[in-house]
Short mmCIF file of C-alpha atoms and ligand atoms in Angstrom, two decimals:
data_model
loop_
_atom_site.label_atom_id
_atom_site.label_comp_id
_atom_site.label_asym_id
_atom_site.label_seq_id
_atom_site.Cartn_x
_atom_site.Cartn_y
_atom_site.Cartn_z
CA MET A 1 5.98 18.04 9.04
CA SER A 2 3.84 16.65 6.22
CA ASP A 3 1.10 14.23 7.23
CA ARG A 4 1.39 12.34 3.95
CA VAL A 5 3.31 9.04 4.03
CA ILE A 6 4.79 8.15 0.66
CA ILE A 7 4.22 4.50 -0.18
CA PHE A 8 7.22 3.13 -2.06
CA ASP A 9 6.44 -0.35 -3.32
CA THR A 10 9.37 -2.66 -4.00
CA THR A 11 7.45 -5.84 -4.83
CA LEU A 12 9.00 -5.83 -8.30
CA ARG A 13 12.55 -5.43 -6.94
CA ASP A 14 13.09 -6.60 -3.34
CA GLY A 15 9.95 -8.76 -3.56
CA GLU A 16 11.33 -10.38 -6.67
CA GLN A 17 14.44 -11.31 -4.67
CA SER A 18 12.34 -13.93 -2.78
CA PRO A 19 13.67 -17.33 -3.87
CA GLY A 20 11.73 -18.40 -6.94
CA ALA A 21 9.62 -15.25 -7.29
CA SER A 22 11.24 -13.89 -10.45
CA MET A 23 8.97 -12.08 -12.89
CA ASN A 24 9.41 -11.50 -16.58
CA ALA A 25 9.04 -8.11 -18.26
CA GLU A 26 5.39 -8.50 -19.16
CA GLU A 27 4.47 -9.73 -15.67
CA LYS A 28 6.23 -6.73 -14.15
CA ARG A 29 4.54 -4.33 -16.54
CA ARG A 30 1.08 -5.63 -15.70
CA LEU A 31 1.73 -5.77 -11.98
CA ALA A 32 3.03 -2.21 -12.11
CA GLY A 33 -0.24 -1.13 -13.71
CA ARG A 34 -2.07 -2.76 -10.82
CA LEU A 35 0.16 -1.03 -8.26
CA GLU A 36 -0.59 2.32 -9.88
CA LYS A 37 -4.30 1.58 -9.59
CA LEU A 38 -3.73 0.70 -5.93
CA GLY A 39 -2.36 4.21 -5.49
CA VAL A 40 1.27 3.61 -4.58
CA ASP A 41 3.44 6.71 -5.00
CA VAL A 42 6.63 5.01 -6.19
CA VAL A 43 7.11 1.63 -7.88
CA GLU A 44 10.63 0.28 -7.64
CA ALA A 45 10.65 -1.74 -10.83
CA GLY A 46 13.99 -3.53 -10.59
CA PHE A 47 17.74 -3.44 -10.64
CA PRO A 48 18.69 -2.78 -14.29
CA ALA A 49 22.40 -3.51 -13.88
CA ALA A 50 21.55 -7.00 -12.65
CA SER A 51 20.64 -8.37 -16.07
CA GLU A 52 19.54 -7.33 -19.55
CA GLY A 53 16.14 -8.89 -18.77
CA ASP A 54 15.67 -6.66 -15.74
CA PHE A 55 16.80 -3.59 -17.68
CA LEU A 56 14.08 -4.27 -20.27
CA ALA A 57 11.53 -5.04 -17.56
CA VAL A 58 12.19 -1.70 -15.81
CA GLN A 59 11.99 0.07 -19.16
CA GLY A 60 8.61 -1.58 -19.78
CA VAL A 61 7.29 -0.37 -16.43
CA ALA A 62 8.67 3.13 -17.06
CA GLY A 63 6.74 3.29 -20.32
CA ARG A 64 3.50 2.23 -18.70
CA LEU A 65 2.97 4.34 -15.58
CA GLU A 66 1.36 7.76 -15.76
CA LYS A 67 1.04 9.08 -12.20
CA THR A 68 3.37 6.85 -10.23
CA SER A 69 7.12 7.44 -10.00
CA VAL A 70 9.26 4.62 -11.35
CA ALA A 71 12.46 3.92 -9.43
CA ALA A 72 15.41 1.80 -10.53
CA LEU A 73 17.99 0.48 -8.07
CA ALA A 74 21.72 1.07 -8.59
CA ARG A 75 24.80 0.47 -6.49
CA THR A 76 26.99 3.55 -6.10
CA SER A 77 28.81 2.97 -9.37
CA LYS A 78 28.64 4.94 -12.61
CA ASN A 79 27.81 1.84 -14.58
CA ASP A 80 24.86 0.92 -12.33
CA ILE A 81 23.57 4.49 -12.31
CA ASP A 82 23.83 4.75 -16.10
CA ARG A 83 21.91 1.49 -16.45
CA ALA A 84 19.28 2.63 -13.97
CA TRP A 85 18.87 5.97 -15.76
CA GLY A 86 18.77 4.26 -19.17
CA ALA A 87 15.88 2.14 -17.96
CA VAL A 88 13.77 4.88 -16.30
CA LYS A 89 14.59 8.00 -18.29
CA ASP A 90 11.40 7.82 -20.35
CA ALA A 91 9.16 7.45 -17.31
CA LYS A 92 6.80 10.36 -16.59
CA LYS A 93 8.35 10.50 -13.11
CA PRO A 94 11.74 8.75 -13.00
CA ARG A 95 13.75 8.11 -9.83
CA ILE A 96 17.28 6.76 -9.39
CA HIS A 97 17.73 4.84 -6.14
CA THR A 98 21.38 4.37 -5.27
CA PHE A 99 22.76 2.65 -2.20
CA ILE A 100 25.91 1.68 -0.32
CA ALA A 101 26.38 -0.02 3.02
CA THR A 102 27.28 2.11 6.04
CA SER A 103 27.63 -0.45 8.86
CA ASP A 104 31.15 -1.26 10.01
CA ILE A 105 30.65 -4.96 9.36
CA HIS A 106 29.50 -4.42 5.75
CA MET A 107 32.18 -1.81 5.04
CA GLU A 108 34.98 -3.96 6.42
CA TYR A 109 34.04 -7.41 5.12
CA LYS A 110 31.83 -6.86 2.08
CA LEU A 111 32.96 -3.56 0.60
CA ARG A 112 36.50 -3.51 2.00
CA MET A 113 36.19 0.25 2.16
CA SER A 114 36.89 2.74 4.92
CA ARG A 115 34.29 5.17 6.25
CA ASP A 116 35.92 8.01 4.32
CA GLU A 117 35.79 6.03 1.09
CA VAL A 118 32.12 5.23 1.59
CA LEU A 119 31.37 8.87 2.33
CA ARG A 120 33.26 10.02 -0.78
CA ARG A 121 31.59 7.41 -2.96
CA THR A 122 28.17 8.49 -1.68
CA VAL A 123 28.80 12.15 -2.52
CA ASP A 124 30.30 11.41 -5.95
CA MET A 125 27.57 9.04 -7.02
CA VAL A 126 24.61 11.01 -5.66
CA LYS A 127 26.02 14.06 -7.47
CA TYR A 128 26.42 12.01 -10.63
CA ALA A 129 22.87 10.60 -10.39
CA LYS A 130 21.60 14.15 -9.85
CA THR A 131 23.12 15.28 -13.16
CA LEU A 132 20.81 12.74 -14.82
CA CYS A 133 17.63 12.76 -12.75
CA PRO A 134 16.07 15.35 -10.41
CA ASP A 135 14.61 12.66 -8.13
CA VAL A 136 17.44 10.77 -6.40
CA GLU A 137 17.04 8.46 -3.43
CA PHE A 138 20.04 7.40 -1.38
CA SER A 139 19.94 4.30 0.88
CA ALA A 140 22.41 3.47 3.63
CA GLU A 141 22.35 -0.32 3.47
CA ASP A 142 22.40 -1.99 6.89
CA GLY A 143 21.60 1.47 8.26
CA SER A 144 20.02 0.13 11.45
CA ARG A 145 23.35 -1.47 12.45
CA SER A 146 25.42 1.57 11.47
CA ASP A 147 27.11 3.99 13.80
CA ARG A 148 24.49 6.74 14.25
CA ASP A 149 26.82 9.68 13.86
CA PHE A 150 28.45 8.23 10.77
CA LEU A 151 25.00 7.52 9.33
CA CYS A 152 23.94 11.14 9.92
CA LYS A 153 27.18 12.34 8.32
CA VAL A 154 26.50 10.21 5.22
CA PHE A 155 22.86 11.35 5.04
CA SER A 156 23.90 15.02 5.44
CA ALA A 157 26.42 14.62 2.61
CA ALA A 158 23.89 12.81 0.41
CA ILE A 159 21.35 15.61 0.88
CA ALA A 160 24.00 18.25 0.15
CA ALA A 161 24.87 16.29 -3.02
CA GLY A 162 21.24 16.40 -4.15
CA ALA A 163 19.40 13.40 -2.67
CA THR A 164 15.69 14.15 -2.30
CA THR A 165 15.02 11.03 -0.21
CA VAL A 166 17.34 9.35 2.28
CA ASN A 167 16.43 5.84 3.26
CA LEU A 168 17.25 4.05 6.51
CA PRO A 169 17.01 0.31 5.90
CA ASP A 170 16.86 -2.41 8.53
CA THR A 171 18.47 -4.68 5.96
CA VAL A 172 18.84 -7.74 8.16
CA GLY A 173 15.62 -7.34 10.18
CA TYR A 174 17.51 -6.74 13.42
CA ALA A 175 15.82 -3.63 14.80
CA ILE A 176 13.31 -3.49 17.65
CA PRO A 177 10.44 -0.96 17.27
CA HIS A 178 11.30 1.27 20.24
CA GLU A 179 14.98 1.34 19.29
CA PHE A 180 14.22 1.96 15.60
CA ALA A 181 11.89 4.88 16.41
CA GLU A 182 14.62 6.38 18.57
CA MET A 183 17.09 6.02 15.71
CA VAL A 184 14.68 7.76 13.33
CA ARG A 185 14.33 10.67 15.78
CA TYR A 186 18.11 10.83 16.17
CA VAL A 187 18.66 10.90 12.41
CA MET A 188 16.04 13.62 11.98
CA GLU A 189 17.68 15.75 14.64
CA HIS A 190 21.30 15.22 13.62
CA THR A 191 21.16 15.19 9.81
CA GLU A 192 21.90 18.58 8.27
CA ASN A 193 19.09 19.96 6.11
CA MET A 194 16.88 16.98 6.84
CA HIS A 195 13.90 19.19 5.98
CA LYS A 196 15.14 19.30 2.35
CA ALA A 197 14.64 15.54 1.93
CA VAL A 198 12.15 12.85 2.86
CA LEU A 199 13.25 10.33 5.47
CA SER A 200 12.33 6.82 4.39
CA VAL A 201 12.48 3.42 6.11
CA HIS A 202 12.85 -0.03 4.60
CA CYS A 203 12.46 -2.98 6.97
CA HIS A 204 13.00 -6.70 6.64
CA ASN A 205 11.03 -9.22 8.63
CA ASP A 206 13.65 -11.60 10.07
CA LEU A 207 12.27 -11.19 13.60
CA GLY A 208 8.68 -10.70 12.44
CA LEU A 209 8.95 -7.00 13.30
CA ALA A 210 9.05 -5.31 9.88
CA THR A 211 5.55 -3.82 10.13
CA SER A 212 6.01 -2.79 13.77
CA ASN A 213 9.35 -1.16 12.98
CA THR A 214 7.91 0.70 10.00
CA LEU A 215 4.93 1.96 12.00
CA ALA A 216 7.19 3.02 14.88
CA ALA A 217 9.34 4.91 12.38
CA ILE A 218 6.30 6.66 10.91
CA ALA A 219 5.12 7.64 14.38
CA ALA A 220 8.61 9.06 14.95
CA GLY A 221 8.51 11.16 11.77
CA ALA A 222 9.59 9.01 8.78
CA ARG A 223 7.50 9.93 5.75
CA GLN A 224 8.25 7.22 3.23
CA ALA A 225 7.61 3.51 3.86
CA GLU A 226 9.22 0.93 1.59
CA VAL A 227 6.96 -2.09 1.39
CA THR A 228 5.92 -5.09 -0.69
CA ILE A 229 2.57 -6.69 -1.40
CA ASN A 230 2.00 -9.77 0.81
CA GLY A 231 5.31 -8.90 2.51
CA ILE A 232 7.30 -10.89 -0.04
CA GLY A 233 11.05 -10.32 -0.21
CA GLU A 234 14.47 -11.69 0.64
CA ARG A 235 14.52 -14.32 3.41
CA ALA A 236 11.57 -13.60 5.76
CA GLY A 237 10.41 -10.82 3.47
CA ASN A 238 9.86 -7.06 3.60
CA THR A 239 7.30 -4.92 5.39
CA SER A 240 3.89 -5.71 4.01
CA LEU A 241 2.08 -2.82 2.33
CA GLU A 242 -1.35 -3.99 3.40
CA GLU A 243 -0.41 -4.21 7.08
CA VAL A 244 1.12 -0.73 7.26
CA VAL A 245 -1.66 0.91 5.26
CA MET A 246 -4.48 -0.76 7.19
CA ALA A 247 -2.87 0.00 10.56
CA ILE A 248 -2.75 3.68 9.58
CA HIS A 249 -6.29 3.50 8.23
CA THR A 250 -7.74 1.66 11.23
CA ARG A 251 -5.98 3.66 13.96
CA PRO A 252 -6.11 7.28 12.73
CA ASN A 253 -5.90 8.66 16.26
CA TYR A 254 -2.61 6.92 16.76
CA PHE A 255 -1.23 7.66 13.28
CA PRO A 256 -2.33 11.16 12.22
CA VAL A 257 -1.08 10.59 8.67
CA VAL A 258 -2.57 9.64 5.32
CA THR A 259 -1.50 7.55 2.34
CA GLY A 260 -2.74 7.63 -1.25
CA ILE A 261 -3.69 3.95 -1.18
CA GLN A 262 -7.15 2.92 -2.44
CA THR A 263 -7.69 0.28 0.23
CA GLU A 264 -10.34 -1.63 -1.72
CA GLN A 265 -7.66 -2.43 -4.30
CA ILE A 266 -5.54 -4.25 -1.71
CA TYR A 267 -7.05 -7.71 -2.01
CA PRO A 268 -7.11 -7.89 -5.85
CA THR A 269 -3.50 -6.68 -5.91
CA SER A 270 -2.50 -9.28 -3.35
CA ARG A 271 -4.16 -12.01 -5.42
CA MET A 272 -2.39 -10.87 -8.56
CA VAL A 273 1.01 -10.92 -6.84
CA ARG A 274 0.26 -14.41 -5.60
CA MET A 275 -0.74 -15.57 -9.06
CA VAL A 276 2.21 -14.00 -10.85
CA THR A 277 4.95 -15.00 -8.42
CA GLY A 278 3.51 -18.37 -7.41
CA MET A 279 4.19 -17.45 -3.78
CA MET A 280 1.44 -18.64 -1.48
CA VAL A 281 0.01 -16.42 1.24
CA GLN A 282 -0.26 -18.12 4.62
CA PRO A 283 -3.97 -18.52 5.54
CA ASN A 284 -3.57 -16.55 8.77
CA LYS A 285 -1.67 -13.67 7.11
CA ALA A 286 -3.05 -10.34 8.33
CA ILE A 287 -5.40 -8.50 5.92
CA VAL A 288 -5.02 -10.77 2.87
CA GLY A 289 -4.82 -14.34 4.24
CA ALA A 290 -7.73 -16.68 3.47
CA ASN A 291 -8.73 -16.72 7.16
CA ALA A 292 -8.18 -13.01 7.83
CA PHE A 293 -11.93 -12.35 7.95
CA ALA A 294 -13.19 -15.87 8.76
CA HIS A 295 -14.92 -16.41 12.09
CA GLU A 296 -15.12 -20.06 13.09
CA SER A 297 -15.93 -20.13 16.77
CA GLY A 298 -19.58 -20.06 17.87
CA ILE A 299 -19.04 -17.19 20.30
CA HIS A 300 -17.45 -15.07 17.58
CA GLN A 301 -20.17 -15.91 15.07
CA ASP A 302 -22.86 -15.01 17.57
CA GLY A 303 -21.19 -11.66 18.27
CA MET A 304 -20.70 -10.99 14.55
CA LEU A 305 -24.39 -11.58 13.85
CA LYS A 306 -25.37 -9.12 16.59
CA ASN A 307 -22.86 -6.49 15.52
CA PRO A 308 -19.89 -7.12 13.18
CA MET A 309 -17.77 -4.60 15.09
CA THR A 310 -17.71 -6.98 18.10
CA TYR A 311 -14.95 -8.99 16.44
CA GLU A 312 -14.14 -7.15 13.22
CA ILE A 313 -11.91 -4.10 13.32
CA MET A 314 -12.03 -3.64 9.53
CA ARG A 315 -14.77 -4.41 7.02
CA PRO A 316 -13.70 -6.99 4.42
CA GLU A 317 -15.10 -4.68 1.69
CA THR A 318 -12.63 -1.99 2.78
CA VAL A 319 -9.74 -4.14 1.57
CA GLY A 320 -11.59 -5.29 -1.55
CA LEU A 321 -13.01 -8.61 -0.41
CA SER A 322 -16.37 -8.52 -2.14
CA GLY A 323 -17.69 -11.69 -0.51
CA SER A 324 -19.54 -12.45 -3.72
CA ASP A 325 -19.21 -16.16 -4.33
CA LEU A 326 -21.19 -16.77 -7.46
CA VAL A 327 -19.78 -14.70 -10.25
CA LEU A 328 -20.42 -16.28 -13.60
CA GLY A 329 -21.74 -19.50 -15.07
CA LYS A 330 -21.76 -21.23 -18.41
CA HIS A 331 -24.52 -19.01 -19.79
CA SER A 332 -22.67 -15.80 -19.00
CA GLY A 333 -21.60 -13.83 -22.04
CA ARG A 334 -18.46 -12.00 -23.02
CA HIS A 335 -19.84 -8.66 -21.85
CA ALA A 336 -20.48 -9.97 -18.32
CA LEU A 337 -17.03 -11.51 -18.26
CA ARG A 338 -15.35 -8.26 -19.31
CA LYS A 339 -17.34 -6.32 -16.70
CA ARG A 340 -16.32 -8.72 -13.92
CA LEU A 341 -12.68 -8.65 -15.02
CA GLU A 342 -12.76 -4.85 -14.94
CA GLU A 343 -14.32 -4.90 -11.46
CA MET A 344 -11.45 -7.16 -10.44
CA GLY A 345 -9.00 -4.59 -11.79
CA TYR A 346 -7.96 -6.21 -15.08
CA GLN A 347 -7.99 -3.82 -18.03
CA LEU A 348 -7.59 -6.27 -20.89
CA THR A 349 -7.52 -5.72 -24.63
CA ASP A 350 -10.33 -7.17 -26.79
CA GLU A 351 -7.95 -9.89 -27.90
CA ASP A 352 -7.09 -10.82 -24.29
CA VAL A 353 -10.75 -10.86 -23.26
CA ALA A 354 -11.48 -13.15 -26.21
CA ALA A 355 -8.70 -15.53 -25.06
CA VAL A 356 -9.95 -15.49 -21.46
CA PHE A 357 -13.50 -16.09 -22.70
CA VAL A 358 -12.52 -19.32 -24.48
CA LYS A 359 -10.87 -20.66 -21.31
CA PHE A 360 -13.74 -19.43 -19.15
CA LYS A 361 -16.29 -21.31 -21.28
CA ASP A 362 -14.18 -24.42 -21.10
CA LEU A 363 -14.00 -24.16 -17.31
CA ALA A 364 -17.71 -23.31 -16.97
CA ASP A 365 -18.51 -26.55 -18.80
CA ARG A 366 -16.60 -28.48 -16.16
CA LYS A 367 -17.36 -26.39 -13.08
CA LYS A 368 -20.78 -24.96 -12.22
CA HIS A 369 -19.74 -21.72 -10.53
CA VAL A 370 -16.79 -19.76 -11.86
CA VAL A 371 -15.63 -17.42 -9.09
CA ASP A 372 -13.05 -14.63 -8.96
CA GLU A 373 -10.23 -16.98 -8.00
CA ASP A 374 -10.95 -19.09 -11.09
CA LEU A 375 -10.88 -16.02 -13.32
CA GLU A 376 -7.62 -14.87 -11.78
CA ALA A 377 -6.06 -18.25 -12.48
CA ILE A 378 -7.22 -18.05 -16.11
CA VAL A 379 -5.78 -14.55 -16.50
CA ALA A 380 -2.52 -15.54 -14.80
CA GLU A 381 -2.04 -18.63 -16.95
CA GLY A 382 -3.40 -17.37 -20.24
CA ILE A 383 -2.54 -13.69 -20.33
CA LEU A 384 0.19 -12.83 -17.86
CA ARG A 385 2.50 -15.65 -18.88
CA THR A 386 3.89 -14.66 -22.20
CA SER A 387 6.86 -15.47 -24.41
CA GLU A 388 7.21 -18.96 -23.02
CA LYS A 389 9.55 -21.57 -24.44
CA PHE A 390 7.44 -24.56 -23.36
CA ARG A 391 3.67 -24.91 -23.80
CA LEU A 392 1.61 -27.88 -22.70
CA LEU A 393 -0.75 -28.89 -25.50
CA HIS A 394 -2.20 -32.27 -24.51
CA LEU A 395 -1.91 -34.71 -21.68
CA HIS A 396 -3.26 -38.25 -21.49
CA VAL A 397 -2.68 -40.33 -18.38
CA SER A 398 -3.60 -43.90 -17.54
CA ALA A 399 -3.37 -45.02 -13.95
CA GLY A 400 -5.22 -47.22 -11.48
CA THR A 401 -4.80 -50.42 -9.51
CA THR A 402 -4.19 -52.68 -12.51
CA VAL A 403 -2.01 -50.62 -14.86
CA ILE A 404 1.46 -49.17 -14.69
CA PRO A 405 0.94 -45.40 -14.62
CA CYS A 406 1.79 -43.92 -17.99
CA ALA A 407 1.55 -40.39 -19.38
CA THR A 408 1.53 -39.22 -22.99
CA VAL A 409 2.40 -35.56 -23.35
CA GLU A 410 2.30 -33.23 -26.33
CA MET A 411 4.21 -29.98 -25.93
CA GLU A 412 5.22 -27.03 -28.02
CA ILE A 413 8.89 -26.23 -27.59
CA ASP A 414 10.08 -23.04 -29.26
CA GLY A 415 7.04 -23.21 -31.53
CA VAL A 416 7.56 -26.84 -32.62
CA THR A 417 5.22 -29.62 -31.50
CA HIS A 418 6.75 -32.68 -29.82
CA ARG A 419 5.13 -35.78 -28.32
CA ASP A 420 6.39 -38.53 -26.00
CA ALA A 421 5.29 -40.98 -23.29
CA GLU A 422 6.76 -42.18 -20.00
CA PHE A 423 5.96 -44.48 -17.10
CA GLY A 424 6.13 -43.51 -13.45
CA ASN A 425 5.28 -44.75 -10.00
CA GLY A 426 2.07 -42.71 -10.09
CA PRO A 427 0.23 -40.56 -12.64
CA ILE A 428 1.97 -37.32 -11.60
CA ASP A 429 5.38 -38.96 -11.59
CA ALA A 430 4.70 -40.36 -15.08
CA THR A 431 3.56 -36.92 -16.28
CA PHE A 432 6.65 -35.20 -14.89
CA ASN A 433 8.89 -37.88 -16.39
CA ALA A 434 7.37 -37.36 -19.84
CA ILE A 435 7.69 -33.56 -19.59
CA THR A 436 11.27 -33.84 -18.31
CA LYS A 437 12.18 -36.05 -21.27
CA LEU A 438 10.54 -33.78 -23.84
CA ALA A 439 11.99 -30.59 -22.37
CA GLY A 440 15.43 -32.10 -21.77
CA ALA A 441 15.11 -30.69 -18.25
CA ARG A 442 17.93 -31.14 -15.73
CA CYS A 443 16.33 -29.48 -12.74
CA GLU A 444 15.63 -30.93 -9.33
CA LEU A 445 12.07 -30.90 -7.98
CA MET A 446 12.47 -29.38 -4.53
CA ARG A 447 8.85 -29.00 -3.54
CA PHE A 448 5.44 -30.12 -4.75
CA ALA A 449 2.27 -28.85 -3.06
CA VAL A 450 -1.40 -29.27 -3.95
CA SER A 451 -4.26 -27.21 -2.55
CA ALA A 452 -7.80 -26.29 -3.56
CA LEU A 453 -8.25 -22.87 -5.16
CA THR A 454 -11.73 -22.45 -3.62
CA GLY A 455 -14.15 -24.57 -1.58
CA GLY A 456 -16.31 -27.42 -2.93
CA THR A 457 -15.52 -30.75 -4.53
CA ASP A 458 -15.49 -29.19 -7.99
CA ALA A 459 -12.86 -26.66 -6.92
CA GLN A 460 -9.84 -26.28 -9.15
CA GLY A 461 -6.68 -27.90 -7.86
CA GLU A 462 -3.80 -25.47 -7.41
CA VAL A 463 -0.33 -26.94 -7.66
CA THR A 464 2.93 -25.22 -6.79
CA VAL A 465 6.33 -26.66 -7.63
CA ARG A 466 9.79 -25.40 -6.72
CA LEU A 467 12.51 -26.27 -9.20
CA LYS A 468 16.26 -25.84 -8.85
CA GLU A 469 19.01 -25.92 -11.44
CA ASN A 470 22.59 -24.65 -11.08
CA GLY A 471 21.68 -22.43 -8.14
CA CYS A 472 18.62 -20.93 -9.88
CA VAL A 473 15.34 -21.53 -8.07
CA ALA A 474 11.98 -21.09 -9.80
CA LEU A 475 8.43 -21.50 -8.60
CA GLY A 476 5.80 -22.85 -10.97
CA LYS A 477 2.06 -22.69 -10.53
CA GLY A 478 -0.81 -24.46 -12.30
CA THR A 479 -4.55 -24.65 -11.80
CA ASP A 480 -7.12 -27.00 -13.24
CA PRO A 481 -10.13 -28.98 -12.02
CA ASP A 482 -7.96 -32.05 -12.70
CA ILE A 483 -4.97 -32.09 -10.36
CA ILE A 484 -2.79 -34.11 -12.71
CA THR A 485 -3.28 -31.46 -15.40
CA ALA A 486 -2.72 -28.73 -12.77
CA SER A 487 0.55 -30.49 -11.83
CA ALA A 488 1.66 -30.64 -15.46
CA LYS A 489 0.86 -26.93 -15.92
CA ALA A 490 2.79 -26.07 -12.75
CA TYR A 491 5.82 -28.05 -13.87
CA VAL A 492 5.81 -26.46 -17.33
CA ASN A 493 5.41 -23.00 -15.75
CA GLY A 494 8.37 -23.72 -13.45
CA LEU A 495 10.48 -24.81 -16.43
CA ASN A 496 9.64 -21.58 -18.27
CA ARG A 497 10.64 -19.53 -15.25
CA LEU A 498 13.92 -21.42 -15.01
CA GLU A 499 14.55 -20.67 -18.70
CA TYR A 500 14.02 -16.97 -17.98
CA LEU A 501 16.44 -17.09 -15.05
CA LYS A 502 19.06 -18.94 -17.08
CA ALA A 503 18.79 -16.38 -19.88
CA ASN A 504 19.01 -13.50 -17.40
CA PRO A 505 21.63 -14.46 -14.83
CA ALA A 506 21.30 -11.82 -12.13
CA VAL A 507 24.07 -9.94 -10.39
CA SER A 508 23.08 -9.69 -6.75
CA SER A 509 22.38 -6.19 -5.44
CA ALA A 510 24.63 -7.20 -2.53
CA ASP A 511 27.68 -7.71 -4.73
CA ASN A 512 30.64 -5.54 -4.04
CA VAL A 513 31.08 -2.51 -6.28
CA ALA A 514 34.30 -1.32 -4.72
CA ALA A 515 36.36 -2.81 -7.52
CA GLU A 516 34.15 -1.42 -10.27
CA ASN A 517 34.98 2.27 -10.51
O1 KIV B 1 17.42 -4.17 2.38
C1 KIV B 1 18.10 -3.27 1.88
O2 KIV B 1 18.99 -2.67 2.50
C2 KIV B 1 17.80 -2.91 0.49
C3 KIV B 1 18.47 -1.68 -0.02
C4 KIV B 1 18.98 -1.86 -1.41
C5 KIV B 1 17.52 -0.51 0.09
O3 KIV B 1 17.02 -3.55 -0.15
ZN1 ZN B 2 15.71 -4.77 1.18
#
């Protein structure tokens, strides 16, 4: 058995299915570049049949990656598989990932198909996918709740039809590590020609066990792990890449396997996912949370000073936490800025560096020390967010104890400048009212959260909003030393994301395909 575990990253597909975490084509393309630098083996870029926007996004990723395989998800229907192939066919290493549910409950209530029909559909569609692409992955959705013998029968048939990877998902996060490992062993023993394919696992975190289940499966012989950065994904999320990789890295005696991940790229990748999706990382999140390497208690600090290994099982540098606080100041030049951006993993064009430089100088005039987090926010807001309908140009707010809060806002909407003013019960309310009026927005503000991007009283404020309209949910993020401006930026970003979702209404990957063929 190979000792190499294939890391299949689905941040751009299952991760994107987190409420509000949708990404546009350019965001996906850039994140995919980062994932390649991180060393993932396969990037699942999206679900092309879901929307024209996702088709184009997957195509963009396929055109960008050199070493990493690019997978596109498809239900077991000709239409989905054609769309998936259309989107990845120009990739250096394309993969079609097709799936159908195999649990009795999904077959009976969702698919309304018998076991025989599911088996036949699997064979037909894997064979069809194989006529297009040599690399075909088949997933048995809700595999962990499927009858084991039926699952093995489906996997055997999928391998005979040409699948090079068969994936066992714990779709609803129901499995328990010991039980899941046993299931992996059973599948390996009872699937015909298992040695001709890679056995993969894909776990969800509903019981907080996704990482444990994935590791148990690897210990039992699975050789592909499907993961997301920061563990983002549907409901409670997917298995987190950083947790699986660092467990393997930190406990080599227990896991005699290797991955191709460059661990020092973990933290910058995590930050970029956070910036692009707007999804916060809980401070106590393993590996990438703000407190993951912080030692507060006196006893711990004393031990750390005597020997860091007393309380630290991994070095922060190993996961890419440089610990360097002071990066650049207002006298730093363009060359130093470019060098730091490159160290952080951003390969920007001259034009992009010039745009970042203008914003950096502006920030350095207002804030003494510009640190990595500040630069990331500039890149996320200025470079990653492209083709936006709404742009905030100017904001003027008057508020205080003796005036009625009022905001004047100037915005570009589809390239045309508009200006208006509104009152509110506070400066942020007034600002949101003015933006709502200008944009003609009809969304509901579900959540508004403010935090500090870094420490210190001159830290930039980081605002996250969650907006909802007609069932679409979008997150918006904004940063600025002034929290009212940060709030305005977050609201405008949320409105742009809603526009993208409205223009690209997604078909859910869970929708029934039985009626389609
Ligand atoms: O959770 C799941 O079952 C999936 C499949 C499409 C692999 O995401
Ligand atoms: Zn999933």
